[in-house]
Structures are given as C-alpha cells and as structure tokens.
Coordinates of C-alpha atoms and ligand atoms in Angstrom, one line a residue:
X792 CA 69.2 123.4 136.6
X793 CA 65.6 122.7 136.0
X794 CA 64.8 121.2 139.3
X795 CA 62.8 124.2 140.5
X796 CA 59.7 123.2 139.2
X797 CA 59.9 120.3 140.2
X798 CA 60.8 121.0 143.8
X799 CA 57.0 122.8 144.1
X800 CA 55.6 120.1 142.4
X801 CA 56.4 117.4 144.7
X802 CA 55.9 119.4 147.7
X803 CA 52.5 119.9 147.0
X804 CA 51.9 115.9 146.8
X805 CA 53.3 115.9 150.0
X806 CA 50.7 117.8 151.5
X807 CA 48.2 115.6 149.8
X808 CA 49.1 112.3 151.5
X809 CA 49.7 114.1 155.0
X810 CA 46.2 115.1 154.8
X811 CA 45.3 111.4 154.0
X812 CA 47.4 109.7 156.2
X813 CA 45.7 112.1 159.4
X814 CA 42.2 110.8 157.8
X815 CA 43.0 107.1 158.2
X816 CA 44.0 107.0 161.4
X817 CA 40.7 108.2 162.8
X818 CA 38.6 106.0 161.1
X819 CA 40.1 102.5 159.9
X820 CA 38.0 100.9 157.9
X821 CA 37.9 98.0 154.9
X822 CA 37.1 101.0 152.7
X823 CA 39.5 102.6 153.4
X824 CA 41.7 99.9 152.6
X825 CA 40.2 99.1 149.2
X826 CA 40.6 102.8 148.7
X827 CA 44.2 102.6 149.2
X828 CA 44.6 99.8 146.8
X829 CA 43.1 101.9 144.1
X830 CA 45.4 104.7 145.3
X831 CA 48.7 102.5 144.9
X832 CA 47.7 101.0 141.6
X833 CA 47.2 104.3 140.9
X834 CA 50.0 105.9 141.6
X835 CA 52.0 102.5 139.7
X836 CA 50.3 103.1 137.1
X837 CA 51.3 107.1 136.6
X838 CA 54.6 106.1 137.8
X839 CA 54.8 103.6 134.3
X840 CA 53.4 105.9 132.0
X841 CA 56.3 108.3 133.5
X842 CA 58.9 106.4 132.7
X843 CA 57.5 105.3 129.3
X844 CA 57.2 109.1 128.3
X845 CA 60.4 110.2 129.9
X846 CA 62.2 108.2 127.4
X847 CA 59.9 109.5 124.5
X848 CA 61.0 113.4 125.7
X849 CA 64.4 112.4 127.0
X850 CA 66.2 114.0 129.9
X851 CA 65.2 117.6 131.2
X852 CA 61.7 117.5 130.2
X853 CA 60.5 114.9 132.7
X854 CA 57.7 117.2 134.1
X855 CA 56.4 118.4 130.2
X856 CA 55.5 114.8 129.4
X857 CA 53.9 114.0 132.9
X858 CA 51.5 117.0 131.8
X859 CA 50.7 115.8 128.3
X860 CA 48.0 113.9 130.6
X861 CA 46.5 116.9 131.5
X862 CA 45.5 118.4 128.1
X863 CA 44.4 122.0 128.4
X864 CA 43.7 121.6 131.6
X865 CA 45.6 124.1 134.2
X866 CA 47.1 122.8 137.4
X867 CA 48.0 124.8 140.1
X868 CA 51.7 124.5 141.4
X869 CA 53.0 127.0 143.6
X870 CA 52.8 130.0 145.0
X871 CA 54.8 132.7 144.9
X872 CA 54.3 136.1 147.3
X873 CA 50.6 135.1 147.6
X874 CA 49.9 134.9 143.9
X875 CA 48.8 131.5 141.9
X876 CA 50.9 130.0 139.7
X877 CA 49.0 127.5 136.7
X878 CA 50.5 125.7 134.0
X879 CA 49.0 125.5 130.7
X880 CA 49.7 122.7 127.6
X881 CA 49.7 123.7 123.8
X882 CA 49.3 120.4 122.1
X883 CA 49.8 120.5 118.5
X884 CA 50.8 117.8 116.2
X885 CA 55.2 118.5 116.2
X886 CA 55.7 120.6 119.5
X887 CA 54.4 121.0 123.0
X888 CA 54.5 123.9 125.1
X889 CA 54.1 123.8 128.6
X890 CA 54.1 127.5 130.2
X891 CA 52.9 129.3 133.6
X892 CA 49.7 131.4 134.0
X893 CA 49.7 133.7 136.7
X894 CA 47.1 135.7 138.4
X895 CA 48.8 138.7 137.5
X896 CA 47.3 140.1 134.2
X897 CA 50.3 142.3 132.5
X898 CA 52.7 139.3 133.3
X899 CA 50.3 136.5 132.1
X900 CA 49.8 138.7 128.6
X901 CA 53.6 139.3 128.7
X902 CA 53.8 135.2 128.9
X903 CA 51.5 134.8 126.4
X904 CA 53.6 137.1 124.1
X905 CA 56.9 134.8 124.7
X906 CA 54.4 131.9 124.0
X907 CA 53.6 133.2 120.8
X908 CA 57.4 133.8 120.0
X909 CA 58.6 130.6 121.1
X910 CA 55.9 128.6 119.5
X911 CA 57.5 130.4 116.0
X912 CA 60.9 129.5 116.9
X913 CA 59.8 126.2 117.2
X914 CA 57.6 125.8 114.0
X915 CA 61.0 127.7 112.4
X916 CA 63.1 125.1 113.9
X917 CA 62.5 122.4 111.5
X918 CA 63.2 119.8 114.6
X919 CA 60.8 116.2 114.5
X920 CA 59.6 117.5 117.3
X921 CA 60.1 120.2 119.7
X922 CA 59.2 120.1 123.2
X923 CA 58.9 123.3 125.5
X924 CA 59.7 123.2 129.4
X925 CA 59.9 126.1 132.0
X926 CA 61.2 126.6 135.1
X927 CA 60.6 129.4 138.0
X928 CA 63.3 130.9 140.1
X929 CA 62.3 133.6 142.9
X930 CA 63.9 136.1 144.6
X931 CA 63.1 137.9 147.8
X932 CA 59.6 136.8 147.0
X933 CA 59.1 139.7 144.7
X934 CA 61.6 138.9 141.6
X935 CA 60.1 136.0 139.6
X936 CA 62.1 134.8 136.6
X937 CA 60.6 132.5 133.8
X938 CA 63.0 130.1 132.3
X939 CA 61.7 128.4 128.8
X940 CA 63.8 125.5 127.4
X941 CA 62.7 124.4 123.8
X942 CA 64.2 120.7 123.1
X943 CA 64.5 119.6 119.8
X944 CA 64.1 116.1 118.6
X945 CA 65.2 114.1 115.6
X946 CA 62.8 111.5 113.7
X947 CA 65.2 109.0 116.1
X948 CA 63.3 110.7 119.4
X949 CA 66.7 111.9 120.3
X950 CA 66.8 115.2 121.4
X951 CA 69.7 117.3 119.2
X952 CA 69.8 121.0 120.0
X953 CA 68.0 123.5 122.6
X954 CA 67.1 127.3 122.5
X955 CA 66.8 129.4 125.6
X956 CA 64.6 131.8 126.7
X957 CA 63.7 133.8 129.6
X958 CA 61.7 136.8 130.9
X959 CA 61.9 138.8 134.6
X960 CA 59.3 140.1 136.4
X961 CA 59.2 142.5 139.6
X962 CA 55.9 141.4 140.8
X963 CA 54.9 144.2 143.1
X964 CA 55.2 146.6 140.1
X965 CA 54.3 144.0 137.4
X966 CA 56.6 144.9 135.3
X967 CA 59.1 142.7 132.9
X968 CA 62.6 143.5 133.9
X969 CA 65.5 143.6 131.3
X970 CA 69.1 143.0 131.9
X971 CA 70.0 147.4 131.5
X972 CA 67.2 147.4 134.8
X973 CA 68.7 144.5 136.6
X974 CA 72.5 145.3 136.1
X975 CA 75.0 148.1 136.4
X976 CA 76.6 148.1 133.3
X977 CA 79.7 148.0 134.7
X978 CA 78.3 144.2 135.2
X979 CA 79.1 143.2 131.9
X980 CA 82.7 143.1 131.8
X981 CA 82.6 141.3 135.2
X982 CA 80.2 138.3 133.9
X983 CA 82.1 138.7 130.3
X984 CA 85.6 137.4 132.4
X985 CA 83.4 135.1 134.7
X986 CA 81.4 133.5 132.0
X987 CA 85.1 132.7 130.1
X988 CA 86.4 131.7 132.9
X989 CA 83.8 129.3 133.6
X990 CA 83.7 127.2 130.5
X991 CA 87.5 127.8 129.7
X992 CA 88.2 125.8 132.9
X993 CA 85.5 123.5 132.7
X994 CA 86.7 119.8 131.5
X995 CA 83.8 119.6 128.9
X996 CA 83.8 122.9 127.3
X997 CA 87.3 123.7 127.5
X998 CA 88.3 122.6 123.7
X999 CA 85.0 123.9 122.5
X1000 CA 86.0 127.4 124.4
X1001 CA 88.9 128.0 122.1
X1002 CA 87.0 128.8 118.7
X1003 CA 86.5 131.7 117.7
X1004 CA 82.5 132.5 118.3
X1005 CA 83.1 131.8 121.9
X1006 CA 84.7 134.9 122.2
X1007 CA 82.7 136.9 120.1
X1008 CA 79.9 135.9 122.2
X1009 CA 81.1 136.1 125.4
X1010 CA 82.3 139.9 125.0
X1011 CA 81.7 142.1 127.5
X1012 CA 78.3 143.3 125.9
X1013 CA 75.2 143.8 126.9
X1014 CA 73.3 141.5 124.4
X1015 CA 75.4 138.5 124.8
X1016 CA 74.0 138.3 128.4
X1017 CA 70.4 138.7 128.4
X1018 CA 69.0 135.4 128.8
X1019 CA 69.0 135.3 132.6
X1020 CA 67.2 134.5 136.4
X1021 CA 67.9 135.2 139.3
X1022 CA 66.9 133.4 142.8
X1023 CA 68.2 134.1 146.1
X1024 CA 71.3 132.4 145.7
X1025 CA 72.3 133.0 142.0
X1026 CA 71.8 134.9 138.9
X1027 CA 72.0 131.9 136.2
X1028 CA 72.7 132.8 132.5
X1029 CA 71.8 130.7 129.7
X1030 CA 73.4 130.0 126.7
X1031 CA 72.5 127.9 123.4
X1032 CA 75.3 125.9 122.6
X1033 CA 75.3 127.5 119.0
X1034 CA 75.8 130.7 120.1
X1035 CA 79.1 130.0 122.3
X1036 CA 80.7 127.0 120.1
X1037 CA 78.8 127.3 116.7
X1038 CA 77.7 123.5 117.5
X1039 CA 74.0 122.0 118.4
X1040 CA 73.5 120.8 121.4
X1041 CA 72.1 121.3 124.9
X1042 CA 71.5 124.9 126.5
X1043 CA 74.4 126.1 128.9
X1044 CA 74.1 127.6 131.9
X1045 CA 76.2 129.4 134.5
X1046 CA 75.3 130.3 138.1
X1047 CA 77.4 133.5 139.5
X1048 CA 76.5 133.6 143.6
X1049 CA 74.0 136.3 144.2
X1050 CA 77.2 138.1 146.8
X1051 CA 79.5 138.1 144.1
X1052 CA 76.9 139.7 141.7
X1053 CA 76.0 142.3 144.8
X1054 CA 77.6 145.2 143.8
X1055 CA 76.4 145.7 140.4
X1056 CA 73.2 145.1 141.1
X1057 CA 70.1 147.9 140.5
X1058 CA 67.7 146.3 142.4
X1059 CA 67.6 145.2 146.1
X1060 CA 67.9 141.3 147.1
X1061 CA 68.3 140.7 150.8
X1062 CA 70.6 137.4 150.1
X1063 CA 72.6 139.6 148.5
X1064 CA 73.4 143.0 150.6
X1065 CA 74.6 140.6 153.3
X1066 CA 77.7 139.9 151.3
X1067 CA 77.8 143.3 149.3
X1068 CA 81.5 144.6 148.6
X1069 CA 81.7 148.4 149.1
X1070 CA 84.3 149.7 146.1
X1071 CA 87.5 150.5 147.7
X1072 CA 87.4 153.9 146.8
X1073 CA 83.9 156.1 146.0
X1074 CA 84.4 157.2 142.8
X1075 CA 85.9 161.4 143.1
X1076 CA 83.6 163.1 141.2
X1077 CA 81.5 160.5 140.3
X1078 CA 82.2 161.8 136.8
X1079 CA 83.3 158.5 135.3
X1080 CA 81.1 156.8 132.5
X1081 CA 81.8 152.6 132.5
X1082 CA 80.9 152.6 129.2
X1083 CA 83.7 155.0 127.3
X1084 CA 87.6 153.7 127.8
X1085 CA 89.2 154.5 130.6
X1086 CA 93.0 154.4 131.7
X1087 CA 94.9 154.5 135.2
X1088 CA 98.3 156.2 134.5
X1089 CA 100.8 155.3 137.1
X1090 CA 103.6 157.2 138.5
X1091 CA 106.3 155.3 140.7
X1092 CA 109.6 156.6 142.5
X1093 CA 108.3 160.1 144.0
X1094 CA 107.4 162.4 144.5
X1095 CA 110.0 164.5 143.1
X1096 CA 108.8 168.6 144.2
X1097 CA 109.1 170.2 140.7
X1098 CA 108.0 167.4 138.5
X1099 CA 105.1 165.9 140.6
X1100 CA 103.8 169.0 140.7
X1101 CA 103.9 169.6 137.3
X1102 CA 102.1 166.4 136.3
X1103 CA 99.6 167.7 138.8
X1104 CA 98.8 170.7 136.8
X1105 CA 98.8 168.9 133.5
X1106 CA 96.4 166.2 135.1
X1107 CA 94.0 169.2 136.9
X1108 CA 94.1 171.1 133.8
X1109 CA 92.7 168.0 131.7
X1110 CA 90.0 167.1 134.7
X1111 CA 92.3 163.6 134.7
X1112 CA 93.4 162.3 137.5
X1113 CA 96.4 159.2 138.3
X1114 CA 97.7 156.7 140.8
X1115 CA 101.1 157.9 142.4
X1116 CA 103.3 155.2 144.0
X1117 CA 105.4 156.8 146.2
X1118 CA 108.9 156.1 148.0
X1119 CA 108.7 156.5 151.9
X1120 CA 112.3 158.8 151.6
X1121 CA 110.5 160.5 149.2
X1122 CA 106.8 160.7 150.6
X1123 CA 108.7 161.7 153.7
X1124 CA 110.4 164.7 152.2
X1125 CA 107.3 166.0 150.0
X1126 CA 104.7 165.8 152.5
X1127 CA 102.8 169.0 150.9
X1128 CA 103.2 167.2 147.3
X1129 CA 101.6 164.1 149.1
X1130 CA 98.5 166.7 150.2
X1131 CA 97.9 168.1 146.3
X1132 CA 98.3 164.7 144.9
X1133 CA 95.5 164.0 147.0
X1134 CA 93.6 167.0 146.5
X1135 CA 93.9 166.9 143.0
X1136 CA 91.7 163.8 143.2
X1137 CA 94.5 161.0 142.7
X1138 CA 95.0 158.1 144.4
X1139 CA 98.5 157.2 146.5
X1140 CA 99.7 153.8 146.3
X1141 CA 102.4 152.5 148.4
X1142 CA 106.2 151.5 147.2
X1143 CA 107.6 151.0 150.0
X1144 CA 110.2 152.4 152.4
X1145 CA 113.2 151.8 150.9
X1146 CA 112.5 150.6 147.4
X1147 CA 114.0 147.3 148.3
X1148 CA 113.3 143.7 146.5
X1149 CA 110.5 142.5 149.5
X1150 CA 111.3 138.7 147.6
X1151 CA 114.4 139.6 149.9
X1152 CA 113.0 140.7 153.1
X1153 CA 112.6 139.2 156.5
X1154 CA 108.9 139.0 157.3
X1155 CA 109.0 141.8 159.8
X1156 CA 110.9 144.3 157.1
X1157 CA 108.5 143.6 154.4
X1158 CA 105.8 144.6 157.2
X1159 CA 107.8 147.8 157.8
X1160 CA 108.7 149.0 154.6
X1161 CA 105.0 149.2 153.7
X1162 CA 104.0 150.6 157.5
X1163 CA 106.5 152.9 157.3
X1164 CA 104.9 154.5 154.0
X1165 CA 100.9 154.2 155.4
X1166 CA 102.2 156.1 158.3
X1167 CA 104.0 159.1 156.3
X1168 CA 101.5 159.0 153.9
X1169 CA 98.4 159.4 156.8
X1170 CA 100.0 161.8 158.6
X1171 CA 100.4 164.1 155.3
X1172 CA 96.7 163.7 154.0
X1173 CA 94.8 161.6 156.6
X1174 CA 94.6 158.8 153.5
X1175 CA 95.8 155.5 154.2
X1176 CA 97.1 153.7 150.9
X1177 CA 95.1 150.3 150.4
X1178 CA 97.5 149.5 147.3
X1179 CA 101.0 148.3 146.8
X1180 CA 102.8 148.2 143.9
X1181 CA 106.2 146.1 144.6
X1182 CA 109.3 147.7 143.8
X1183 CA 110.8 145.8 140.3
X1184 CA 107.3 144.2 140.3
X1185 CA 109.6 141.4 142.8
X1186 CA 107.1 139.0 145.4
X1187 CA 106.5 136.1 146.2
X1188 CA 103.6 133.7 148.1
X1189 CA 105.0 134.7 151.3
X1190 CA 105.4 138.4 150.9
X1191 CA 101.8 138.1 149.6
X1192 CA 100.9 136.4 152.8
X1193 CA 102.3 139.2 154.9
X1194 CA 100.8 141.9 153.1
X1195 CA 97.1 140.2 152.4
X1196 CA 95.9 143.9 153.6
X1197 CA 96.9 145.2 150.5
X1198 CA 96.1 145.0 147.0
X1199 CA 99.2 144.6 144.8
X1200 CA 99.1 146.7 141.8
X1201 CA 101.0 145.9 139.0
X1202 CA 101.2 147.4 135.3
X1203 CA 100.2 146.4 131.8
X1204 CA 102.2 149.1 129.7
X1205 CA 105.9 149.8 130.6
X1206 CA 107.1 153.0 129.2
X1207 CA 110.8 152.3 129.9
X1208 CA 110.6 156.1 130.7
X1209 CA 113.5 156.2 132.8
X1210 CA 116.1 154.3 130.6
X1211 CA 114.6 156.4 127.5
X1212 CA 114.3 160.0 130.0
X1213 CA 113.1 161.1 126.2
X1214 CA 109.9 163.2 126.6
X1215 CA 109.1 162.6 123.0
X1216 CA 110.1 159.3 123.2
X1217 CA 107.8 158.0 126.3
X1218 CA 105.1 160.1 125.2
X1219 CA 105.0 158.1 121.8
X1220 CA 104.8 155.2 123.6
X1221 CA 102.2 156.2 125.5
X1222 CA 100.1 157.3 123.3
X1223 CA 101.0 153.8 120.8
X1224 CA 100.4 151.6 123.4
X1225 CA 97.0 152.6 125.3
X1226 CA 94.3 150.7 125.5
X1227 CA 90.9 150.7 127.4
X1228 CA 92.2 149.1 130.6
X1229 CA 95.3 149.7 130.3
X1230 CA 97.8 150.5 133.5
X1231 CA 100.8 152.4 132.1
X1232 CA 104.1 152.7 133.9
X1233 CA 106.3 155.3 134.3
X1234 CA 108.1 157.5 137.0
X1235 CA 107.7 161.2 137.9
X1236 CA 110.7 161.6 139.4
X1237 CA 111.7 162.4 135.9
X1238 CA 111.4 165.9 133.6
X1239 CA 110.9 164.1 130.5
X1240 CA 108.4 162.3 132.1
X1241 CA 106.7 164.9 133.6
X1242 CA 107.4 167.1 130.3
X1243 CA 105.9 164.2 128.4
X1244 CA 102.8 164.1 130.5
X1245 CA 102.2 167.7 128.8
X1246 CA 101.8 166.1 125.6
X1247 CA 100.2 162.7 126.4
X1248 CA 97.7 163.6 128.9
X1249 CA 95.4 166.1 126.3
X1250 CA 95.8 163.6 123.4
X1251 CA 94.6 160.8 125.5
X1252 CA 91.6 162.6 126.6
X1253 CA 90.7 164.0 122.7
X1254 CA 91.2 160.4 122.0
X1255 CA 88.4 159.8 124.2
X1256 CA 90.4 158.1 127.1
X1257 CA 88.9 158.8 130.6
X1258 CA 92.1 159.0 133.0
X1259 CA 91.3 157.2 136.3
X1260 CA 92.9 156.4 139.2
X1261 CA 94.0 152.4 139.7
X1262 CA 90.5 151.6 142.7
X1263 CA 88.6 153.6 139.3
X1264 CA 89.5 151.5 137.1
X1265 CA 89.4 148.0 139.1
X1266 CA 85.7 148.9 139.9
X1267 CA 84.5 150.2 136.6
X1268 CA 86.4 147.1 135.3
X1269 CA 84.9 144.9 137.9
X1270 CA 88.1 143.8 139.2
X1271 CA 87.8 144.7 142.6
X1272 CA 90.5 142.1 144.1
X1273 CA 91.2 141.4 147.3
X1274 CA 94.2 141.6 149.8
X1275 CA 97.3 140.1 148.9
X1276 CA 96.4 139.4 144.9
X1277 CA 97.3 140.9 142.2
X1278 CA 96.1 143.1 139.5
X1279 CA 97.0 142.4 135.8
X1280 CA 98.3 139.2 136.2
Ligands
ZN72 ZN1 110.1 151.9 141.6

C-alpha cells in the first residue's frame, strides 16, 4: 500500500551506483578500492541503523525513520511531470512528520495547511508517540495524490491505532481536487456496495463487518468516501479502522481498478477510457437527478391495446416513464403499442415467445423464444431489447449461458396484481411497498392494473419518486451488469 515512495526512492540509488560503477572501470585504481571499502562500510552501517529504527517505528514507516537522519534537511525523490518532489522532517519531542514539498507554490501551501492539521490531530491524539508517513500515487502524469498515514504508538513502542489523510491535486491547474470534482455522484452507491463487499468477504474483516458502524459508514454517501488516490491503475480509499468497526487499529484500504471506476469518473485518465463501459441506454431526457429516489416500474404479459395504452398516458402525463416486458404473441399483435411504448420514452424488455419456463427448454428454444421477440420488437420500433426478464422468474446456469447477450431483469416488489386484479388493492401495495431502488412487478394486460397506474403513478411522483426505466435505474444505481446475470439477486 505504501510502497510508492519507496519504489522512487530506490530507483534513484540505482542511478547512483550505475554512475559509479561506469567510473571504475576506466580508471582502476587502489583508491578507488579504499573508496569502496568506505562505501560498503557505509552502506552496512545505514543498513544497521535501519533495522534498529525499523523496529523503534514498527512496520509501514520504514522510510520515516531512515529520514530521522536527515533532520530538516530536504531530499529530493522523484519527479513527477517535470516538477521536483522534496521531503521535509518535523522533529519534535512525541511525533515526527515526514511530508512532500513541491515546486509548485499553491500545492506546497496547501501541504503545509494539511501539515498543520495533522500535526493537531496528532498532539490531540494523546498516542506515546505518533509518527507521520506519506505516500505519492500519480496518474496520467498530471493527477498527484498525497497519502498521510499517522501511526500511533504506546509507551511499549507498539504501534496501536492510525488516522488517514489524503489530498488531490491536478497539477497543470494547481488545484486540490475533492471527491464531488473527481466523481460522478452516481459513484457513491457503486463504491458504497464495493467497499461492503470488500471487507464483508474478506477473511479478516468479515466478523468485524457485521456491527453496526460498519454500515453506517459505508453508506452510500459522499463523506464516508473522501479519503482517497488515484494512480493509473486504481483509485484506493482509506479508512481508519475506528470509523468502519468502532475498534483501533491500522488504517484500511481498498483498491477499485481504475476501468471499473471509468464510468463515473469527471476527469480524464487514459488507463482508464480504454476499459470505459458505455451505459446501456443514454439516459431519455437526460432529466434524471442520481441524487433524489428513483423507481423502475415494470409491466410483464403485453401489451394488451386498451390497457397499455392507458398506462402510457398516465406515465406521459406524469413525465414518468417504465420498462414493458412484453410477450412475442403479444408484441406481434400490438406492433403500434410497441412504437408508443417506445416513443413515450420506455424501455422494452423481452419475455419471451411463448411465455414458457426456459429451465425447460432445449438450448436452441430458449435461443428462439428470446430471437423471436428481438425480431418483432426491431421491426416495430428499430429498438432491439438488451433485457430479459424470465417468465415465472424460472433459469438456470445453462439458460444463463445461452443467453449471456442479455441482461436478466428480475423484480424486488411483487404486486400480486393479477391474483388481486383489485385497482385499489395493487395500487396500495404499490404505493406501501416503494422504495428508492425498487423494481415493482405487475402486468398490464390487466384494467385494474392499468386503472391502478392512475392512482399510483401521481402519488409516487408527489412523493418525490423519479419513475425510470430498468437501464435508468441500473446506471444511476451503478449496477450496470453484464450479459447473462442478474439484477436484484
Ligand atoms: Zn409473465
């Protein structure tokens, strides 16, 4: 995690005994022989005092104590896009802080700012001893990201808890970046899910996951994620164990790869276009906010002529818009509903040919009862469907495999429509069972169902709901999933 530092440093002592090494073959002398004594004994000696500090500072802050040597003096390290990088030492009695000096004036003051926080935090602390360590990650050669670890030691010299903090810089503008410049904020319920998923399923962290103040702070907001850096390969967040599992300890980190973090991304990182994901659909309208609650209401079975296009109206009138999953006997019948389904803005979804359990199926009729559908449904409106929603929610592996073109769209809110055909009935359960995310099931080859959509669609909206279609509401949830899996579930 903090090997970046390092990395330069060594590669610049590499350079230095190239340059020697060319030097001695020309001339070979006894002096240069006694020199290289000195040199070894040297480098012995440093290599000692290394290893007696490193256990005084413990692990992770290896390259702090082989600068307590240098004092206030500044050595230069690496280079990044042309500028200088130095380090500089605050000694003080309880804590040392080690932190980079730049040529670049509005970042160095912006360091020295963090300096001046940190070095609080740390007098604050109350630790034996506290001992600060930074790292540099680049990206593209114009992103620079500072990483500060403070360790904190006991009266024992062993090192008990850590704090985290980091800062962002595009160089070319010198200006500090925050997280709202860096990501969409669609991002945050993406790195929420990933961040869970990470130390849910990680042996060490996995009992510590299931408190309570692991889920508070791993929320999908904006402040739980702002200790960050990104390189070419990564965007790394850091965590203080007291944060995520109300425990000391060391700081946590997880790296998401810089393609998986491509499409919510504000700013442009070359490592990171090549593997960008295009959302399946542009958003119609582009009139969707990713911060208010959204919901993808889903109609199955049609479409039916009268009721179909009375859900239409209701969802036009409301500026709402829905996923229709429609039957190929159906789809084949209605080609003109197929055409204002998609003019209306809403998304068609295919259910098949037949409405048959595809569990069932040879290989070659699952294959057909989806083509089948694409066809009809591309001939009507020139769309081709990209999602499937099984009929009676029925696959398996293989039908999966066959189908790894599509994205199988499930549901998260059954209405029961059609055994209730009750308009009051399913729109009360609409309306007690949405949620922000949710993907509600019903069928509008029904008249309560379309009757209820009257009722449901304008409360949902004054309750603040944004009605999406099903690609909406995977993107703006960041769940944009792949061929042949499924979504909830
Ligand atoms: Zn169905």
């Amino acid at each position: 995690m903090y090997s970046g530092y390092q990395n330069q440093y060594r590669h610049k002592n590499y350079n230095y005994s190239y340059r020697n090494r060319r030097r001695r073959n020309r001339r070979f002398s006894a002096f240069w022989i006694v020199l290289a004594i000195v040199f070894v004994v040297a480098i012995l000696g440093f290599g000692i005092y290394i290893l007696i500090s490193n256990s005084f500072f413990g692990i992770g802050s290896s390259q702090a104590s082989a600068n307590v040597d240098e004092g206030d003096k500044r050595l230069v390290h690496t280079a990044v896009n042309g500028e200088k990088y130095e380090s500089k030492t605050i000694k003080e009695s309880n804590y040392i802080i080690h932190y980079p000096v730049t040529d670049i004036k509005e970042i160095d003051k912006s360091i020295n700012e963090q300096v001046k926080f940190i070095e609080k935090c740390s007098e604050a602390s109350g630790a034996y001893f506290t001992a600060v360590d930074y790292t540099v990650e680049t990206a593209d050669s114009n992103y620079l990201s500072i990483v500060f670890k403070s360790s904190f030691y006991n009266e024992e010299d062993k090192m008990y808890d850590a704090d985290v903090f980091t800062s962002n810089y595009d160089i070319k503008s010198k200006c500090e970046l925050k997280s709202g410049d860096i990501f969409k904020p669609n991002f945050y319920s993406f790195i929420s899910d990933y961040v869970r998923e990470y130390f849910k399923s990680n042996k060490n962290t996995a009992e510590l996951a299931k408190c309570e103040e692991f889920e508070a702070a791993t929320s999908a907001n904006k402040l739980h994620f702002e200790q960050f850096s990104v390189n070419d390969k990564n965007c790394i967040f850091y965590f203080t164990n007291k944060t995520l599992f109300a425990k000391e300890g060391n700081v946590q980190s997880v790296a998401v790869p810089i393609t998986k973090a491509a499409a919510y991304l504000n700013i442009k990182i070359k490592s990171a276009q090549a593997g960008e994901k295009k959302p399946s659909v542009t958003p119609l309208g582009g009139d969707v906010d990713p911060n208010k609650p959204m919901i993808a209401l889903t109609f199955d079975d049609g479409p039916s002529y009268e009721n179909t296009e009375k859900i239409l109206n209701v969802l036009t009138k409301n500026n709402a818009r829905a996923t229709f999953f429609v039957v190929g006997t159906n789809a084949e019948a209605y080609p003109d509903i197929l055409k204002k389904e998609i003019e209306a803005g809403c998304q068609i979804g295919n259910h098949t040919a037949e409405h048959l359990n595809l569990s069932e199926l040879s290989d070659k009729e699952v294959t057909n009862a989806v083509e089948k559908v694409n066809n009809i449904v591309k001939k009507a409106t020139g769309v081709v469907p990209t999602a499937v929603r099984p009929p009676y929610g029925a696959y398996n592996k293989k039908v999966q495999k066959i189908l790894n073109k599509y994205k199988f769209i499930l549901w998260s809110v059954d209405t029961e429509d059609w055994k209730d055909l009750d308009a009051k009935k399913t729109s009360k359960k609409v309306l007690s069972e949405a949620y922000d995310g949710a993907i509600i099931l019903m069928h509008d080859i029904h008249p309560s169902t379309a009757e209820a959509a009257e009722t449901f669609v304008p409360k949902l909206i004054e309750q603040g709901y944004q009605l999406v279609t099903v690609d909406e509401l995977l993107y703006y949830k960041g769940k944009d999933i792949q061929g042949g899996e499924t979504y909830p579930w």
